[in-house]
Structures are given as C-alpha cells and as structure tokens.
Amino acid sequence: MDADSDVALDILITNVVCVFRTRCHLNLRKIALEGANVIYKRDVGKVLMKLRKPRITATIWSSGKIICTGATSEEEAKFGARRLARCLQKLGFQVIFTDYKVVNVLAVCNMPFEIRLPEFTKNNRPHASYEPELHPAVCYRIKSLRATLQIFSTGSITVTGPNVKAVATAVEQIYPFVFESRKEIL
Amino acid sequence: MACINPVPQLYRSVIEDVIEGVRDLFAEEGIEDQVLKDLKQLWETKVLQSKATEDFFRNSVHSPLFTLQFPHGLQQTLQSSTASLVIPAGRTLPTFTTTELGTSNSSANFNFPGYPIPVPAGVTLQTASGHLYKVNLPIVVTQTPGRTNILQHPIQQVFQQLGQAPVIQTSVPRLNPCFLQAATAKSQRMETVLQQPTVLYPGMIDQKHLEHATGDILVPPGNEHKITSEALLSQPEGPQYVSFPGVVFPSQVSQTNSTIEPMLSASASMIQNLHGRPLSTDSQNSNSQRDLNIQVADEDDDVNEIIQIDGTGDTSYNDEIGSAKDIDENEFLGTVDSGVLKVLEEEADSISNEDSTVNCSDNEDPQVDIVEEDPLNSGDDVSEQDVPDLFDTDNVIVCQYDKIHRSKNKWKFYLKDGIMCFGGRDYVFAKAIGDAEW
C-alpha cells in the first residue's frame, strides 16, 4: 500500500480570499451612489462591489477594510484587489493599498478512488472528525499547515488553507492516508 | 397599435393634480393666478412636445382643434376667395371646396381634421399659446403631420431671405408633431399684411422643404404687397386640448409660374382662437355650421431626427436639473422612502475632476509604520476598468421595488409603480418583472 508521494492530481483552486486596507475612511453611500456594479447593504453597513475582469466580489467597509473574494489564483486576487483600490481612488477617496494579505484559499481535488470514511476516521483519530449525521464528509485538520480538508466518500476532497502552497502540501500529506482507506473495486 | 394610451392621460392628470394642489399655496404666497396658469401651460406644452409622449399622439387619430372667428359677411368672401388654388411648385394641393360660413362673429372650435382648411380673409385665429393671427388674406391652412418638426434656423433663414424682419419667437423650439401649411388662394389682390410673422413654435422641417416652400411663395402679379412668409406655428398642445401644430401660410399666386420671387411679407397675423374646449370638439363642430374640407399634406421626408427639448436640452432652467418632467414625476411619485429605486444603466461619470486630486498616490506617509507595498500607480499596472460600462444609455426606470434577488450573477427584479423612459418614450407600469445577467 505504498502510495506515490508525487501524485499527479489536479488541484483546482476555486476561491482565493484576500484582504487589504485603504487606510482611509470610506463613505459607503458615496460609493453606492457613484460606483459602478455595487450593491449597498445598508443594514449591515457594507458595500459589495463586483468586478468582471478578474471575477471578484469585494466587501467594503467604511473603516477602509476590504475583503476580496472570488479570484481563482493568488495573482489574480492581487490584481483584482489593486483594481478595486483603483476604482475607489477614482471615486475620490485617498486610497493607499496597504496590508494586502491572502487569507484563505479554497481548492478541490478529486481522488481516482472512493474512500471508506469510518475506516479512515479510525485510522486518523486525532486529526479526523466524522459526524455523518451532521455532515457527510470527514473533517481533517492539519495543524502545522493550518489547513482543513473535507474528505468525501466519493473521493472528492475540499481543501482550505492560508495559501496555495499550504493547500498543495496538505493534499500531498493526506494522499497516503486516504489511499489506505480507499474502496477497492473488485 | 393600442388605441388607448395611458401615458399622456396620466401625465395630464398629474399636471392637473399638482396645479390644483399648489393653487392655494401660490395664492398664499401672493403669486398671481396667471403665473400658475403659465406654469401649467408651459408644463403641458413641454410634456406634450417632448419625445416621450409625442409619438403617441401622432399615432392616434386625434385631430387638433382650433377656433376661428368670423367677422360679418364672410360668406361671400369665402366663396370667392377659394376659387382658385395656387398649387405650390412641386406639391399638389388638392382642390377643396368652399364652405359656407357661419354667422358673423361666430367663433367655432374645430377639430383639425387633418386636411387643408381654406381660411378666408378676415378670420382671426389664435393658437392656444396666445399668438394671434389675423388672416387678411384668404389662406389655406393645411396640417402636415411631420415627424418631430423643429423649426429653428431654417425658418429664420427663410424669413431673412424673404427680406422681412420677422419677429421670430424663439421661445423654445418645440417638437411638434405636425405643422400647418396655409396656402393662400390667389386671384385677388393680396393685401395681406402679415403683421406678425409667426414662427412660433416652429416645427422643424426639412431644409428642402423650406426651400421648397420659399419657392412656393409667389407674387401675385401686379400686386404691390408682397407677402409671403411661412409662418410656422407649432401648436404645442396635444389633441385633446387644442392644437394647431404649425401654420405655414405662404401666399401663393400663380401655380404655373415657375419663376417665383419669394417676396416678403410683412406680417400675417393669424389669430387663432383656441380656447380650449378641451377634449373632443365634435359637438362644436356641428355648432359651427361650417364645413371645411381639408386635406392632409404629407411630409414624409421630414425630419427624422428628434431633437429633445427637455431634459438635457431644456432651456427653461438654468441650473442643472435633469428632465423637468422627470422631476415632476418624482415629485408626484412623492414617496422617497427606502423603497424607491432608481435603476440606472449609465455610467456615473463626472468624477474626472477628482482625478487630478487623487492622481498621486501617497508614497510617503508621515507615519512610519504605514508602508505601502506598491503605490497605486495611476494606471500603470493597475489599469482602469478596461471594460467600463459598455452602454451609456439614457434608458431609465424610476420605480419602487418589491424584491430584488440575485444568485451569483443572475438577477431577478420584481418592480412596481414605475415610469420607464425607453428610447425617449415614456411607459408607465404598475408591475414589472425582469431578469438579467450580469
């Protein structure tokens, strides 16, 4: 049951979440009135601005904190965030692009085999938690990487981590364990 | 084509309500009632002339109304005056029959049936806008439904060519669905004194029509007075009120005469009395005892271009109000609560003035701990939206919303109580459901 350490698995990054600050107070109402492609959620006090080019949605707070979601790669996320800041700058705010940070990366990966989840959980006691009545997937946490994997019985794995590297490492790490508890087709 | 169009009626009712509502206020403030009347007049004309409702009228079968006052003894004149008809060069005016005139000094309101009306001399016509035209020369008034005719400089040129010094009222060039063309009948000494050259609310006609018309202006041989002017009146009112969209009356003499010298004119004052008996005037027609046969002259090639006189083209206001009509409508809609939604499909521009101030990004900050990783270059790496809003339309919907829903990039709109300005025309709805993809 040796598993290859280098597995040619396609890891698809579906979402990259990043934040940055503008270091200036933003008048949400002005953004809502004058900005293009904006949704003003007055009840929660934020403005959503959607960009087409990198398909991203940004949540803008009046404090100047902006969360940018929907990008498919880290570069794209940065690009989109800068575009967004540029948009705000054009609306008239003294925007400074600071504290840019990728907060979360979400990726999906598909195993070529199915997995026996109860067995997997038993073998990976401290890290894996499985509550089938609550959620059909095993939640596997890798503390060192600060990554979380959700392993489904179909072999599909969803990985979230602080950056793309961590996500890739996590998949590599989990592969042998998952391979152990795979469902063999006769 | 739907016969009943709610939009103009709705607007009219809005106007009525508002005017009535503020009547007391105006009185309290010490403002004359005349001001209120003028306001109403102005409002109505703008609404009716604007592109928003214009098309509806043209398609309807309504005919404008005008009133003629007749002095005594007009019958004879009328008979003889319309004996011969001058056919303008290149355009054939079909013959028309003379009509018996009513009693003297009768004033009658007519629905303008859409075919040329021979107007005998001595008739005073008054447009609802208050311009009086006294017809000393028998003329024929025809209505030409043309497309948004705004007569501006072309007419002025006409007049100047004619050499007269017209008093062209350039109050506001208005869109008018049709203008009238009056052709004088010849055969008599035309002693018309056109006192008031009347290019009031000019309808816009083609240049070629103008030239054409000027060519039509003939001098009666042996006549000292040379008159002809095309007075284009555009009557801004809609059919229900009174409308005599435009009156052009060149005096035309000989039909076969190709060498025409457009001569001048002094002034024709045609007085139209259009006291609005609003709404249908069929009953009055019957009262008039007169029966005019009129014909329509088509102006097909006329202006296709619609020049908007309200909204951005509005000259009534100095400040930057948007369409006056829209503002009025907004006031009427009245409710400025959170449910009012304005869906704009145009880009918000006008921030260009801000660009200069924000152009330089702050590289240095007085505070030490704030370090900008990369200054936002004004366009170097981070370009502006390379697809800025593709469409910069003026199609606007002003309404209230029941629900706006979005899933990913699929939007659903459940709207209510709104007015749409679409392609310049206005549409009103009580409920609207829409789907869109972003």
XYZ file of C-alpha atoms in Angstrom:
624
model
C 0.000 0.000 0.000
C 2.647 2.360 -0.866
C 1.411 5.472 -2.288
C 3.416 7.638 -4.540
C 4.471 10.795 -2.907
C 4.233 12.617 -6.154
C 0.760 12.221 -7.329
C -0.422 13.855 -10.473
C -3.593 15.128 -9.049
C -5.347 18.153 -10.349
C -5.857 20.602 -7.609
C -8.332 23.191 -8.689
C -8.254 26.435 -6.849
C -11.801 27.618 -6.710
C -11.538 30.589 -4.438
C -8.917 32.939 -3.083
C -9.881 35.355 -0.375
C -7.725 38.316 0.412
C -7.960 41.474 2.436
C -6.377 44.847 2.284
C -6.761 48.202 3.823
C -7.212 51.577 2.278
C -6.097 53.496 5.295
C -8.845 55.952 4.905
C -12.435 56.174 5.831
C -14.746 55.285 3.005
C -18.093 56.911 2.522
C -20.214 53.913 1.680
C -23.106 55.974 0.488
C -20.960 57.760 -1.997
C -19.586 54.507 -3.265
C -23.074 53.125 -3.539
C -24.344 56.088 -5.481
C -21.456 56.748 -7.738
C -19.723 53.442 -8.077
C -20.448 51.010 -10.809
C -21.618 47.495 -10.121
C -22.197 47.985 -6.451
C -24.683 46.548 -4.025
C -25.287 48.543 -0.915
C -26.208 46.554 2.115
C -27.134 49.348 4.375
C -28.401 47.122 7.127
C -25.064 45.510 7.690
C -23.063 48.531 6.702
C -21.141 47.276 3.769
C -20.925 47.686 0.060
C -20.340 44.862 -2.361
C -18.510 45.770 -5.468
C -18.207 43.237 -8.215
C -15.591 43.281 -10.858
C -15.842 41.485 -14.118
C -12.330 41.247 -15.276
C -10.972 39.197 -12.525
C -14.316 37.881 -11.393
C -14.217 39.089 -7.881
C -16.591 40.407 -5.324
C -15.279 42.815 -2.788
C -16.859 43.639 0.510
C -16.091 47.172 1.505
C -16.462 48.555 4.934
C -16.485 52.154 5.884
C -13.409 51.665 8.027
C -11.451 51.069 4.883
C -11.111 47.361 5.230
C -11.837 45.447 2.091
C -12.288 41.738 1.626
C -11.908 40.458 -1.833
C -13.282 37.063 -2.830
C -13.827 35.020 -5.926
C -10.433 35.047 -7.539
C -9.068 31.822 -8.902
C -5.414 32.394 -8.186
C -3.270 34.417 -5.886
C -2.008 36.662 -8.617
C -5.485 37.268 -9.806
C -6.545 38.117 -6.323
C -3.861 40.704 -6.006
C -4.601 42.083 -9.377
C -8.254 42.344 -8.584
C -7.613 43.947 -5.259
C -5.488 46.607 -6.836
C -8.075 47.203 -9.483
C -10.623 47.650 -6.818
C -8.474 50.072 -4.925
C -8.005 51.946 -8.136
C -11.746 52.101 -8.543
C -12.123 53.590 -5.139
C -9.374 56.005 -5.834
C -11.225 57.146 -8.895
C -14.296 57.757 -6.856
C -12.284 60.255 -4.944
C -11.013 58.537 -1.874
C -7.408 58.837 -0.803
C -6.727 55.188 -1.079
C -3.471 53.612 -0.028
C -3.037 49.996 -0.888
C -1.690 48.516 2.305
C -1.779 45.336 4.299
C -2.593 43.110 1.435
C -2.879 39.556 2.619
C -4.296 36.372 1.204
C -6.445 34.989 3.918
C -7.899 31.858 2.516
C -7.511 29.584 -0.429
C -10.108 27.024 -1.315
C -9.246 24.173 -3.609
C -10.848 20.970 -4.767
C -9.212 17.767 -5.589
C -10.543 14.514 -6.863
C -9.212 11.140 -5.940
C -9.470 8.447 -8.531
C -10.941 6.158 -5.931
C -13.642 6.128 -3.336
C -12.905 6.237 0.340
C -14.218 4.365 3.305
C -14.794 7.137 5.743
C -15.362 5.279 9.012
C -12.191 3.317 8.499
C -10.315 6.440 7.613
C -11.529 8.180 10.710
C -10.481 5.322 12.904
C -7.008 5.348 11.487
C -6.589 9.077 11.780
C -8.075 9.604 15.177
C -6.861 12.895 16.465
C -6.943 14.786 13.210
C -10.057 13.432 11.615
C -13.533 14.060 12.908
C -16.526 12.475 11.340
C -20.140 13.086 12.216
C -22.193 11.580 9.431
C -25.453 12.816 10.866
C -24.211 16.352 10.702
C -22.113 16.376 7.610
C -21.307 13.626 5.147
C -17.586 14.398 4.987
C -14.673 13.763 7.272
C -13.057 16.922 8.534
C -9.301 16.510 8.706
C -7.224 19.258 10.195
C -3.515 19.666 9.692
C -2.430 21.922 12.455
C 1.016 22.600 11.205
C -0.234 23.878 7.911
C -3.349 25.398 9.342
C -5.243 23.619 6.663
C -8.559 21.829 6.762
C -9.615 19.102 4.414
C -13.049 17.759 3.886
C -12.947 14.256 2.586
C -15.988 12.773 0.941
C -16.678 9.171 0.322
C -16.710 9.779 -3.404
C -13.051 10.622 -3.289
C -13.549 14.326 -3.698
C -11.592 16.430 -1.272
C -12.057 20.089 -0.470
C -9.054 21.838 0.975
C -8.904 25.228 2.584
C -5.708 26.792 3.715
C -3.950 30.093 4.198
C -2.239 29.999 0.874
C -1.865 27.905 -2.201
C 1.321 26.307 -1.056
C -0.218 25.069 2.135
C -3.091 23.657 0.221
C -0.872 21.760 -2.120
C 1.157 20.407 0.750
C -1.957 19.354 2.549
C -3.166 17.335 -0.377
C 0.138 15.668 -0.643
C 0.091 14.864 3.008
C -3.339 13.425 3.012
C -2.936 11.307 -0.007
C -1.273 8.334 1.620
C -3.830 8.220 4.399
C -6.676 8.390 2.044
C -5.089 5.844 -0.164
C -5.028 3.480 2.751
C -8.718 3.618 3.265
C -9.723 3.524 -0.298
C -12.547 1.436 -1.521
C -11.224 -1.141 -3.847
C -13.339 -2.035 -6.769
C -13.277 -5.725 -7.266
C -51.461 49.647 -32.078
C -53.245 50.135 -28.864
C -55.735 52.868 -29.128
C -55.733 53.789 -25.552
C -52.524 55.127 -24.309
C -52.392 55.693 -20.633
C -49.262 57.757 -20.585
C -50.431 61.135 -21.829
C -53.601 60.936 -19.824
C -51.665 60.022 -16.788
C -49.332 62.907 -17.230
C -52.193 65.231 -17.714
C -53.854 64.063 -14.596
C -50.582 64.510 -12.771
C -50.305 68.022 -14.038
C -53.843 68.791 -13.040
C -53.414 67.401 -9.607
C -50.225 69.223 -8.946
C -51.529 72.504 -10.214
C -54.637 72.228 -8.150
C -52.630 71.246 -5.178
C -50.391 74.246 -5.312
C -53.055 76.705 -6.249
C -53.713 77.576 -2.682
C -50.071 77.786 -1.883
C -49.500 80.124 -4.728
C -52.342 82.274 -3.597
C -50.951 82.386 -0.115
C -47.624 83.466 -1.381
C -49.250 86.246 -3.252
C -48.434 84.960 -6.659
C -50.906 85.700 -9.351
C -53.041 83.065 -10.755
C -51.712 83.922 -14.135
C -48.354 82.638 -13.104
C -49.893 79.365 -12.193
C -51.657 79.250 -15.492
C -48.476 79.967 -17.291
C -46.751 77.300 -15.367
C -49.363 74.825 -16.282
C -49.269 75.872 -19.859
C -45.559 75.582 -20.009
C -45.586 72.244 -18.349
C -48.193 70.852 -20.624
C -46.516 72.045 -23.706
C -43.234 70.617 -22.671
C -44.715 67.311 -21.811
C -46.645 67.102 -24.967
C -43.869 68.270 -27.096
C -41.291 66.075 -25.629
C -40.474 62.937 -27.328
C -41.900 60.967 -24.501
C -45.462 61.394 -25.465
C -45.226 62.742 -28.912
C -45.315 59.516 -30.744
C -48.448 58.509 -29.068
C -50.230 61.431 -30.428
C -49.085 61.019 -33.857
C -50.345 57.574 -33.994
C -53.637 58.435 -32.589
C -56.469 59.593 -34.626
C -56.953 62.717 -32.722
C -57.206 65.830 -34.586
C -56.243 69.168 -33.279
C -58.622 71.822 -32.514
C -58.661 75.360 -33.473
C -61.086 78.108 -33.346
C -61.959 80.551 -35.976
C -63.696 83.754 -35.533
C -65.539 85.164 -38.347
C -66.490 88.674 -38.991
C -69.555 89.664 -40.793
C -70.184 88.998 -44.283
C -67.605 86.487 -44.687
C -69.559 84.159 -46.687
C -69.146 85.880 -49.906
C -65.571 86.324 -49.419
C -65.057 82.811 -48.699
C -66.776 81.726 -51.769
C -64.732 83.783 -53.981
C -61.557 83.501 -52.201
C -61.161 79.913 -52.646
C -61.932 79.992 -56.210
C -58.583 79.282 -57.481
C -55.978 77.492 -55.715
C -52.403 78.004 -56.048
C -50.520 74.900 -56.343
C -47.155 75.172 -54.922
C -44.398 74.088 -57.084
C -43.751 70.503 -56.717
C -46.567 69.891 -54.425
C -50.095 69.460 -55.281
C -52.758 70.701 -53.109
C -55.868 69.031 -53.941
C -58.816 71.134 -54.545
C -61.070 71.919 -51.837
C -64.467 73.177 -51.706
C -65.644 76.328 -50.283
C -67.775 76.241 -47.384
C -70.493 78.170 -46.021
C -69.576 80.276 -43.234
C -71.415 80.549 -40.132
C -72.885 83.530 -38.665
C -70.906 86.533 -38.163
C -68.610 86.813 -35.340
C -69.033 83.334 -34.513
C -66.217 81.577 -33.032
C -66.011 77.977 -33.544
C -63.782 75.342 -32.327
C -62.709 72.894 -34.776
C -61.116 69.645 -34.701
C -58.497 69.927 -37.189
C -59.440 67.158 -39.439
C -56.156 66.791 -40.998
C -56.864 68.153 -44.353
C -56.270 71.612 -45.547
C -58.641 74.194 -44.409
C -59.242 77.152 -46.513
C -59.358 80.087 -44.283
C -60.913 83.134 -45.717
C -59.749 86.587 -45.135
C -60.737 88.366 -42.060
C -60.524 85.367 -39.909
C -58.679 85.546 -36.718
C -57.085 82.516 -35.426
C -55.488 82.175 -32.143
C -53.248 79.496 -31.004
C -53.508 78.288 -27.533
C -50.186 79.768 -26.858
C -51.786 83.096 -27.318
C -50.476 84.109 -30.627
C -52.974 85.804 -32.745
C -53.041 85.620 -36.394
C -55.317 87.684 -38.352
C -55.885 86.465 -41.778
C -56.481 89.260 -44.096
C -55.622 87.180 -46.998
C -57.512 84.109 -47.709
C -55.299 81.277 -46.886
C -55.478 77.626 -46.719
C -54.298 76.002 -43.661
C -53.072 72.550 -44.016
C -51.826 70.227 -41.479
C -48.855 68.260 -42.280
C -48.062 65.621 -39.874
C -44.414 65.511 -39.968
C -42.023 63.941 -37.669
C -40.825 65.982 -34.866
C -40.555 69.135 -36.602
C -38.498 71.681 -35.030
C -38.100 74.684 -36.996
C -35.181 76.624 -35.982
C -32.810 78.412 -38.089
C -34.065 77.253 -41.355
C -37.139 79.241 -40.880
C -35.230 82.192 -39.786
C -33.254 81.954 -42.873
C -36.357 81.783 -44.836
C -37.557 84.907 -43.401
C -34.379 86.631 -43.864
C -34.231 85.575 -47.362
C -37.566 86.981 -47.780
C -36.171 90.084 -46.510
C -38.589 90.773 -43.912
C -37.763 91.283 -40.389
C -39.714 88.692 -38.772
C -40.266 88.592 -35.192
C -39.476 85.119 -34.710
C -40.448 83.887 -31.451
C -37.784 81.638 -30.418
C -39.124 80.997 -27.098
C -38.490 77.396 -27.213
C -38.324 75.484 -30.323
C -40.710 72.787 -29.746
C -41.258 69.468 -31.123
C -44.473 69.379 -32.820
C -45.962 66.535 -34.475
C -47.280 68.473 -37.335
C -47.384 71.847 -38.694
C -49.855 73.543 -40.767
C -49.326 74.898 -44.045
C -51.500 77.528 -45.313
C -51.553 78.324 -48.874
C -53.250 81.353 -49.924
C -55.602 81.352 -52.678
C -54.860 83.666 -55.373
C -56.923 85.558 -57.698
C -57.185 88.531 -55.657
C -55.063 91.282 -54.712
C -53.384 90.003 -51.815
C -53.330 92.631 -49.395
C -52.320 90.667 -46.671
C -50.477 92.332 -44.117
C -48.850 89.759 -42.198
C -48.343 91.595 -39.102
C -46.866 89.069 -37.070
C -44.645 86.747 -38.736
C -45.202 83.926 -36.759
C -42.732 81.406 -36.401
C -43.706 80.481 -33.113
C -43.204 77.178 -32.083
C -41.551 76.264 -35.115
C -41.750 72.852 -36.298
C -38.689 71.632 -37.825
C -38.972 70.943 -41.384
C -36.512 69.917 -43.839
C -34.321 72.349 -45.359
C -35.513 71.225 -48.619
C -38.993 71.710 -47.637
C -38.190 75.188 -46.718
C -36.530 75.885 -49.884
C -39.333 74.280 -51.495
C -41.666 76.396 -49.634
C -39.858 79.503 -50.393
C -40.082 78.564 -53.926
C -43.707 78.352 -53.476
C -44.038 81.819 -52.488
C -45.213 83.708 -55.379
C -46.012 87.195 -56.025
C -49.297 87.939 -57.355
C -48.695 89.778 -60.440
C -49.459 93.347 -60.191
C -49.667 93.318 -56.556
C -47.857 95.732 -54.508
C -47.881 93.866 -51.403
C -45.695 91.068 -51.432
C -46.189 88.798 -48.849
C -45.359 85.560 -48.088
C -43.973 84.251 -45.258
C -44.103 80.940 -43.995
C -45.230 81.235 -40.628
C -44.829 78.100 -38.921
C -46.713 77.747 -35.889
C -46.401 74.763 -33.984
C -49.048 74.311 -31.630
C -47.643 72.515 -28.791
C -50.761 71.217 -27.343
C -51.989 67.792 -27.799
C -55.105 66.817 -29.474
C -57.304 66.903 -26.576
C -56.636 70.448 -25.960
C -56.191 72.447 -28.859
C -53.643 72.016 -31.251
C -52.759 73.688 -34.256
C -49.378 72.449 -34.571
C -47.998 74.744 -37.043
C -49.200 77.105 -39.548
C -47.409 77.941 -42.608
C -49.009 80.188 -44.952
C -47.153 81.221 -47.890
C -49.230 83.173 -50.118
C -49.131 81.622 -53.404
C -50.315 83.044 -56.520
C -49.950 81.517 -59.800
C -49.461 77.964 -59.979
C -47.845 77.685 -63.247
C -45.448 80.371 -62.656
C -42.161 78.864 -62.214
C -40.264 81.987 -61.859
C -41.118 82.874 -58.494
C -39.889 85.563 -56.456
C -40.435 84.927 -52.990
C -41.424 88.105 -51.586
C -41.737 89.262 -48.359
C -44.122 89.722 -46.183
C -44.725 91.570 -43.669
C -46.724 90.057 -41.308
C -49.520 87.934 -41.278
C -51.286 87.712 -38.199
C -53.370 84.857 -37.974
C -55.257 84.757 -34.979
C -56.265 81.505 -33.811
C -58.509 81.259 -31.043
C -58.065 78.088 -29.483
C -59.693 78.363 -26.338
C -59.566 75.076 -25.288
C -62.598 73.499 -25.146
C -60.644 70.595 -24.119
C -61.408 67.195 -25.322
C -63.478 66.385 -28.172
C -64.999 69.093 -30.110
C -67.221 67.196 -32.286
C -70.155 68.825 -30.806
C -68.718 72.147 -31.516
C -68.025 71.213 -34.978
C -71.589 70.725 -35.524
C -72.273 74.014 -33.996
C -70.127 75.786 -36.342
C -72.273 75.172 -39.270
C -69.359 75.289 -41.332
C -67.886 72.561 -43.114
C -64.406 72.752 -44.193
C -62.793 70.246 -46.268
C -59.304 69.892 -45.564
C -56.627 67.745 -46.754
C -53.557 66.420 -45.363
C -50.326 67.113 -46.940
C -47.855 64.610 -46.051
C -44.440 65.493 -45.157
C -42.767 62.259 -45.455
C -39.257 63.225 -45.740
C -39.439 65.393 -42.872
C -37.298 65.336 -40.059
C -36.360 62.021 -38.785
C -34.185 63.394 -36.194
C -35.811 64.098 -32.948
C -34.405 66.912 -31.049
C -35.133 66.798 -27.445
C -36.155 69.968 -25.845
C -36.456 68.818 -22.379
C -34.041 67.041 -20.234
C -30.584 67.983 -21.249
C -31.875 70.195 -23.985
C -34.097 72.109 -21.700
C -33.616 75.788 -21.795
C -36.143 76.731 -19.239
C -33.886 76.124 -16.356
C -30.508 77.484 -15.856
C -29.366 75.096 -13.298
C -28.664 71.559 -13.936
C -31.911 69.936 -13.403
C -32.478 66.811 -15.291
C -35.595 66.446 -17.220
C -38.165 68.701 -15.775
C -40.678 66.113 -16.494
C -38.804 63.542 -14.546
C -38.522 65.791 -11.625
C -42.169 66.430 -11.713
C -42.825 62.817 -11.886
C -40.573 62.207 -8.988
C -42.402 64.738 -7.003
C -45.575 63.148 -7.928
C -44.401 59.732 -7.015
C -43.633 61.552 -3.975
C -42.584 58.728 -1.816
C -38.951 58.996 -1.238
C -38.822 56.193 1.156
C -36.414 53.399 1.078
C -38.478 51.588 -1.421
C -37.764 53.967 -4.194
C -35.247 52.572 -6.519
C -33.663 54.176 -9.438
C -32.128 51.749 -11.806
C -29.575 53.418 -13.894
C -27.898 51.862 -16.799
C -25.476 54.564 -17.354
C -22.096 55.072 -16.022
C -21.588 57.572 -13.365
C -19.199 59.951 -14.867
C -18.341 63.357 -13.758
C -15.673 62.283 -11.431
C -13.000 63.470 -13.732
C -12.458 66.490 -11.647
C -11.496 64.285 -8.797
C -8.850 62.523 -10.708
C -6.414 65.309 -10.527
C -6.501 65.423 -6.808
C -6.128 61.769 -6.378
C -3.681 61.201 -9.071
C -0.629 60.921 -6.972
C -0.739 58.071 -4.625
C 0.807 58.648 -1.340
C 4.194 57.140 -1.439
C 5.340 58.616 1.744
C 3.362 58.689 4.813
C 4.129 60.739 7.805
C 3.614 57.723 9.966
C 6.407 55.273 9.938
C 4.530 52.078 10.357
C 2.375 52.546 7.342
C 4.241 51.146 4.467
C 2.539 50.885 1.191
C 3.747 47.877 -0.579
C 3.347 49.214 -4.026
C 1.975 52.604 -4.635
C -1.105 52.501 -6.722
C 0.196 53.847 -9.939
C -2.376 55.798 -11.656
C -2.856 53.395 -14.454
C 0.464 51.752 -14.956
C -0.047 48.295 -13.778
C -3.463 48.608 -12.386
C -5.414 49.785 -15.307
C -8.837 51.184 -15.081
C -11.725 49.026 -15.969
C -10.861 48.046 -19.435
C -14.477 47.340 -19.968
C -16.025 50.378 -18.479
C -19.705 50.300 -18.893
C -20.241 49.350 -22.443
C -23.538 51.002 -22.706
C -24.116 54.522 -21.757
C -27.777 54.631 -22.231
C -30.396 57.056 -21.220
C -32.962 54.418 -20.677
C -34.078 54.931 -17.187
C -36.642 53.317 -14.988
C -37.846 55.116 -11.948
C -39.912 52.858 -9.784
C -40.346 51.126 -6.492
C -39.236 47.612 -5.874
C -40.930 44.661 -4.312
C -37.968 42.396 -4.407
C -34.569 42.332 -5.976
C -32.933 38.953 -5.989
C -29.554 37.781 -7.078
C -27.955 34.373 -7.418
C -24.369 34.530 -8.461
C -24.739 36.735 -11.465
C -28.389 36.107 -12.199
C -30.667 38.901 -11.144
C -34.405 38.944 -10.786
C -36.357 42.151 -10.403
C -39.834 42.480 -9.080
C -40.748 46.103 -9.558
C -43.870 48.142 -9.127
C -45.293 51.553 -9.865
C -42.817 52.898 -12.273
C -42.170 55.003 -15.286
C -39.774 53.913 -17.930
C -38.125 56.206 -20.341
C -37.159 53.993 -23.153
C -35.918 55.272 -26.441
C -37.154 58.660 -25.469
C -40.681 57.489 -24.980
C -42.326 57.045 -21.677
C -44.071 53.983 -20.484
C -45.874 53.519 -17.234
C -46.314 50.289 -15.363
C -47.864 49.051 -12.178
C -45.840 45.901 -12.069
C -42.751 44.796 -13.820
C -40.732 41.627 -13.602
C -37.316 41.386 -15.058
C -34.460 39.018 -15.436
C -30.921 39.922 -16.075
C -27.476 38.533 -16.154
C -24.560 40.499 -15.075
